[in-house]
């Protein structure tokens, strides 16, 4: 017993087997090797049939495998599949098939949406780009066999009074379905003319002026009939107001006095005249439609020919494309419901949303009316802007509240890098943890200078996104382009020639 005690006293603490026992970070003590960071174990994905023999070492995936393959999880390296249509229809993860995309310029917002559009086209969902300003989507739509419609001064026209596919659809419908379609055509035309007047004035028309417009549109329909090949134009609407038919005078409340009628309609007539070829919008929306939209394939409205200095014309072009496109989609679904056409699903992209919202007071209501699509219509929606500040920069408080509702109602929010000042406002509408906020701020860091190549280095947050669905933890991922996508993804063509 004494000898054993002496051996224990002479033994160094480091030689004690218990002290030398390895820990999860390595073996402690002299000659050991402790590490401060442990690399995560590599992960591979496989189907149940492929990995069943690895049980119990297989584990369920942390991200959904339903939808368009968008990128790889930045934490696990696992593939992330995501798009608002698939997550709504096939998984039930979203309350509505809609998505709001935020991020600083140049970090890949349009690239991520293009990837979704390309993948969804493979699933049979037609991408519809209602207003491509750069253009970011035109080459992709051409590559997949879609229709590209050019608009702008000297390029093409879009008649805002042309019901397009809607009137043809109404002629094929009967009963209540026909009545609903005709009422929708009237409402959209009234809505669009009022929106253009709002852009010109930076203020909406009065209630009386909208009533006069509604009555004048009814007279116009009686004069031109239901032939879609001879749709009236804005000049015809101005002429109706000048002619002062009895139905228009009665709603104008002129009390039988023609002089009073002229005074009541003078401002409205002046605004409509400004939309013609002599006005600031150059007649782009007052001439017959150059190329009608087709609904059996992907479509892109290319408005890149409009200069950035013409902000009013850009806003009018975007709003007109949205109204025309949404009307065509409604007509397609009405025909499908009646069994006259096959059911088609669409993925609508509304890029540069801020340009329209800031063009005039009251335009938030116009966009709000366009974007409230019924979930049963089989339509997915992506709205894209730079930041929450774009929505909160509106002068009227009621407009700011409604604009924030675009983000709150979206089934999914896809965020790229954002500045630190954006976090308080974004956290009011999207539940972000402190770690997720730091991640978004880090991705917004400016790029360094690459001295070796004599040019700016790649931004650190390029292609990185955070997917947020309600209060669920965000999914950070990186979008990398395939070789096939690089040819239709160059948004700096004029600089790279």
Short mmCIF file of C-alpha atoms in Angstrom, two decimals, residues 40-265:
data_model
loop_
_atom_site.label_atom_id
_atom_site.label_comp_id
_atom_site.label_asym_id
_atom_site.label_seq_id
_atom_site.Cartn_x
_atom_site.Cartn_y
_atom_site.Cartn_z
CA UNK A 40 -18.47 20.39 -40.06
CA UNK A 41 -18.77 16.86 -41.33
CA UNK A 42 -19.24 16.64 -45.12
CA UNK A 43 -22.81 16.09 -46.27
CA UNK A 44 -24.22 14.36 -49.35
CA UNK A 45 -27.78 14.20 -50.56
CA UNK A 46 -29.46 11.15 -51.95
CA UNK A 47 -32.87 9.60 -52.39
CA UNK A 48 -34.32 7.19 -49.85
CA UNK A 49 -33.59 4.27 -52.18
CA UNK A 50 -29.95 5.30 -52.54
CA UNK A 51 -28.98 5.93 -48.91
CA UNK A 52 -31.20 3.43 -47.09
CA UNK A 53 -28.21 1.15 -46.48
CA UNK A 54 -26.39 3.90 -44.56
CA UNK A 55 -28.98 3.95 -41.74
CA UNK A 56 -28.72 5.13 -38.99
CA UNK A 57 -26.19 7.65 -40.30
CA UNK A 58 -28.58 9.27 -42.76
CA UNK A 59 -30.55 12.35 -41.64
CA UNK A 60 -33.40 14.37 -43.06
CA UNK A 61 -32.43 17.38 -45.17
CA UNK A 62 -32.54 20.78 -43.51
CA UNK A 63 -33.80 22.60 -46.60
CA UNK A 64 -36.68 21.69 -48.95
CA UNK A 65 -35.81 19.79 -52.10
CA UNK A 66 -38.93 21.01 -53.92
CA UNK A 67 -38.74 23.67 -56.61
CA UNK A 68 -36.05 25.24 -58.78
CA UNK A 69 -32.46 24.41 -57.70
CA UNK A 70 -31.43 27.89 -56.62
CA UNK A 71 -28.03 27.43 -54.96
CA UNK A 72 -26.12 25.90 -52.05
CA UNK A 73 -26.65 26.48 -48.36
CA UNK A 74 -23.78 28.61 -47.07
CA UNK A 75 -23.64 26.67 -43.81
CA UNK A 76 -24.07 23.03 -44.82
CA UNK A 77 -23.30 23.12 -48.53
CA UNK A 78 -26.58 21.35 -49.21
CA UNK A 79 -28.58 22.14 -52.34
CA UNK A 80 -31.42 24.63 -51.80
CA UNK A 81 -34.45 24.38 -54.09
CA UNK A 82 -36.74 27.37 -53.94
CA UNK A 83 -39.35 29.31 -55.89
CA UNK A 84 -42.67 30.83 -54.73
CA UNK A 85 -44.84 28.75 -57.07
CA UNK A 86 -43.49 25.33 -56.02
CA UNK A 87 -43.35 26.21 -52.32
CA UNK A 88 -46.98 27.31 -52.46
CA UNK A 89 -48.44 24.56 -54.65
CA UNK A 90 -46.36 21.52 -53.70
CA UNK A 91 -45.22 22.07 -50.11
CA UNK A 92 -47.71 24.47 -48.53
CA UNK A 93 -44.83 26.45 -47.00
CA UNK A 94 -46.22 29.75 -48.32
CA UNK A 95 -49.61 31.34 -47.71
CA UNK A 96 -49.49 32.92 -51.19
CA UNK A 97 -47.33 32.27 -54.29
CA UNK A 98 -45.55 35.61 -54.05
CA UNK A 99 -42.05 36.84 -53.33
CA UNK A 100 -40.48 40.20 -52.48
CA UNK A 101 -36.80 40.66 -53.42
CA UNK A 102 -34.59 43.25 -51.69
CA UNK A 103 -30.91 44.08 -52.06
CA UNK A 104 -28.36 46.66 -53.05
CA UNK A 105 -27.70 47.14 -56.78
CA UNK A 106 -25.20 44.79 -58.36
CA UNK A 107 -25.55 41.91 -55.91
CA UNK A 108 -27.53 39.58 -58.16
CA UNK A 109 -31.25 40.16 -57.47
CA UNK A 110 -32.19 39.80 -61.13
CA UNK A 111 -29.86 36.80 -61.46
CA UNK A 112 -31.71 34.90 -58.73
CA UNK A 113 -35.10 35.72 -60.26
CA UNK A 114 -33.83 34.69 -63.71
CA UNK A 115 -32.79 31.32 -62.27
CA UNK A 116 -36.30 30.84 -60.89
CA UNK A 117 -37.89 31.92 -64.18
CA UNK A 118 -35.71 29.50 -66.14
CA UNK A 119 -36.43 26.60 -63.81
CA UNK A 120 -40.17 27.28 -63.71
CA UNK A 121 -40.32 27.38 -67.50
CA UNK A 122 -39.04 23.79 -67.40
CA UNK A 123 -41.96 22.93 -65.09
CA UNK A 124 -44.43 24.41 -67.60
CA UNK A 125 -44.92 27.74 -65.78
CA UNK A 126 -44.58 30.64 -68.24
CA UNK A 127 -42.40 33.56 -67.04
CA UNK A 128 -43.91 36.99 -67.80
CA UNK A 129 -41.60 40.02 -67.44
CA UNK A 130 -43.77 43.12 -67.33
CA UNK A 131 -41.19 45.82 -67.96
CA UNK A 132 -37.47 45.05 -68.46
CA UNK A 133 -35.53 48.30 -68.05
CA UNK A 134 -31.88 47.23 -68.46
CA UNK A 135 -32.67 44.66 -70.06
CA UNK A 136 -32.05 41.77 -67.66
CA UNK A 137 -34.48 39.18 -68.98
CA UNK A 138 -34.87 39.68 -72.74
CA UNK A 139 -32.03 37.33 -73.74
CA UNK A 140 -33.33 34.60 -71.43
CA UNK A 141 -36.87 34.85 -72.81
CA UNK A 142 -35.56 34.64 -76.37
CA UNK A 143 -33.37 31.66 -75.48
CA UNK A 144 -36.35 29.66 -74.20
CA UNK A 145 -38.49 30.49 -77.23
CA UNK A 146 -40.51 33.32 -75.72
CA UNK A 147 -41.85 36.60 -77.08
CA UNK A 148 -39.97 39.89 -76.56
CA UNK A 149 -42.01 43.07 -77.13
CA UNK A 150 -40.01 46.31 -77.43
CA UNK A 151 -41.59 49.57 -76.26
CA UNK A 152 -40.37 53.17 -76.26
CA UNK A 153 -39.94 56.18 -78.49
CA UNK A 154 -39.60 54.89 -82.05
CA UNK A 155 -39.51 51.26 -80.90
CA UNK A 156 -43.07 50.21 -80.24
CA UNK A 157 -46.39 51.33 -78.78
CA UNK A 158 -48.82 49.93 -76.22
CA UNK A 159 -52.36 51.29 -76.49
CA UNK A 160 -53.71 51.56 -72.94
CA UNK A 161 -57.28 51.38 -74.27
CA UNK A 162 -56.58 48.14 -76.13
CA UNK A 163 -58.13 45.26 -74.14
CA UNK A 164 -56.03 42.79 -76.12
CA UNK A 165 -56.80 39.16 -75.33
CA UNK A 166 -59.54 40.18 -72.89
CA UNK A 167 -62.00 41.34 -75.55
CA UNK A 168 -61.42 38.24 -77.65
CA UNK A 169 -61.98 36.14 -74.54
CA UNK A 170 -65.24 37.99 -73.77
CA UNK A 171 -66.51 37.24 -77.29
CA UNK A 172 -66.04 33.52 -76.61
CA UNK A 173 -67.74 33.56 -73.21
CA UNK A 174 -71.42 33.63 -72.37
CA UNK A 175 -73.68 34.63 -69.48
CA UNK A 176 -72.20 35.88 -66.23
CA UNK A 177 -68.65 35.02 -67.32
CA UNK A 178 -68.96 37.37 -70.28
CA UNK A 179 -70.45 40.14 -68.13
CA UNK A 180 -67.65 39.83 -65.58
CA UNK A 181 -65.00 39.97 -68.30
CA UNK A 182 -66.52 43.09 -69.89
CA UNK A 183 -66.75 44.77 -66.48
CA UNK A 184 -63.10 43.91 -65.81
CA UNK A 185 -62.06 45.35 -69.17
CA UNK A 186 -63.84 48.60 -68.37
CA UNK A 187 -62.30 48.79 -64.90
CA UNK A 188 -58.75 48.16 -66.13
CA UNK A 189 -58.98 50.78 -68.87
CA UNK A 190 -60.35 53.34 -66.42
CA UNK A 191 -57.66 52.41 -63.93
CA UNK A 192 -54.88 52.77 -66.52
CA UNK A 193 -56.00 56.14 -67.88
CA UNK A 194 -56.32 57.46 -64.33
CA UNK A 195 -52.83 56.16 -63.54
CA UNK A 196 -51.30 57.95 -66.53
CA UNK A 197 -53.01 61.17 -65.51
CA UNK A 198 -51.62 60.67 -62.01
CA UNK A 199 -48.08 60.30 -63.38
CA UNK A 200 -48.38 63.50 -65.41
CA UNK A 201 -49.85 65.56 -62.57
CA UNK A 202 -48.03 63.76 -59.70
CA UNK A 203 -51.52 63.69 -58.13
CA UNK A 204 -54.58 61.53 -58.86
CA UNK A 205 -57.60 62.81 -60.80
CA UNK A 206 -60.60 63.99 -58.81
CA UNK A 207 -63.66 61.84 -58.18
CA UNK A 208 -65.64 63.86 -60.71
CA UNK A 209 -62.94 63.45 -63.36
CA UNK A 210 -62.87 59.68 -62.88
CA UNK A 211 -66.65 59.58 -63.21
CA UNK A 212 -66.42 61.56 -66.45
CA UNK A 213 -63.73 59.18 -67.72
CA UNK A 214 -65.89 56.15 -66.91
CA UNK A 215 -68.88 57.56 -68.78
CA UNK A 216 -66.69 58.57 -71.74
CA UNK A 217 -65.27 55.04 -71.97
CA UNK A 218 -68.80 53.63 -72.16
CA UNK A 219 -69.62 56.00 -75.04
CA UNK A 220 -66.36 55.02 -76.72
CA UNK A 221 -67.30 51.33 -76.56
CA UNK A 222 -70.67 52.07 -78.16
CA UNK A 223 -68.98 53.96 -81.00
CA UNK A 224 -66.24 51.43 -81.77
CA UNK A 225 -68.08 48.19 -81.08
CA UNK A 226 -66.40 44.97 -79.96
CA UNK A 227 -63.93 44.48 -82.83
CA UNK A 228 -60.51 43.91 -81.20
CA UNK A 229 -58.78 44.81 -84.49
CA UNK A 230 -59.97 48.41 -84.24
CA UNK A 231 -59.48 49.28 -80.58
CA UNK A 232 -59.95 52.98 -79.75
CA UNK A 233 -56.97 55.11 -78.73
CA UNK A 234 -56.60 58.01 -76.30
CA UNK A 235 -57.28 60.52 -79.06
CA UNK A 236 -60.73 58.99 -79.50
CA UNK A 237 -61.35 59.34 -75.76
CA UNK A 238 -60.40 63.02 -75.89
CA UNK A 239 -62.81 63.51 -78.80
CA UNK A 240 -65.67 61.95 -76.81
CA UNK A 241 -65.09 64.45 -73.99
CA UNK A 242 -64.99 67.31 -76.52
CA UNK A 243 -68.23 66.14 -78.16
CA UNK A 244 -69.96 66.34 -74.75
CA UNK A 245 -72.59 63.57 -75.20
CA UNK A 246 -75.54 63.70 -72.84
CA UNK A 247 -74.43 60.70 -70.72
CA UNK A 248 -71.07 62.38 -70.02
CA UNK A 249 -72.60 65.80 -69.34
CA UNK A 250 -75.04 64.32 -66.83
CA UNK A 251 -72.29 62.78 -64.66
CA UNK A 252 -70.23 65.97 -64.96
CA UNK A 253 -73.16 67.83 -63.29
CA UNK A 254 -73.04 70.73 -65.74
CA UNK A 255 -76.67 71.66 -64.91
CA UNK A 256 -77.43 72.05 -68.62
CA UNK A 257 -74.80 74.75 -69.06
CA UNK A 258 -72.23 73.97 -71.78
CA UNK A 259 -69.87 76.64 -70.47
CA UNK A 260 -69.95 75.00 -67.06
CA UNK A 261 -69.23 71.62 -68.71
CA UNK A 262 -66.16 73.02 -70.49
CA UNK A 263 -64.86 74.42 -67.22
CA UNK A 264 -65.38 71.11 -65.42
CA UNK A 265 -63.60 69.02 -68.07
#
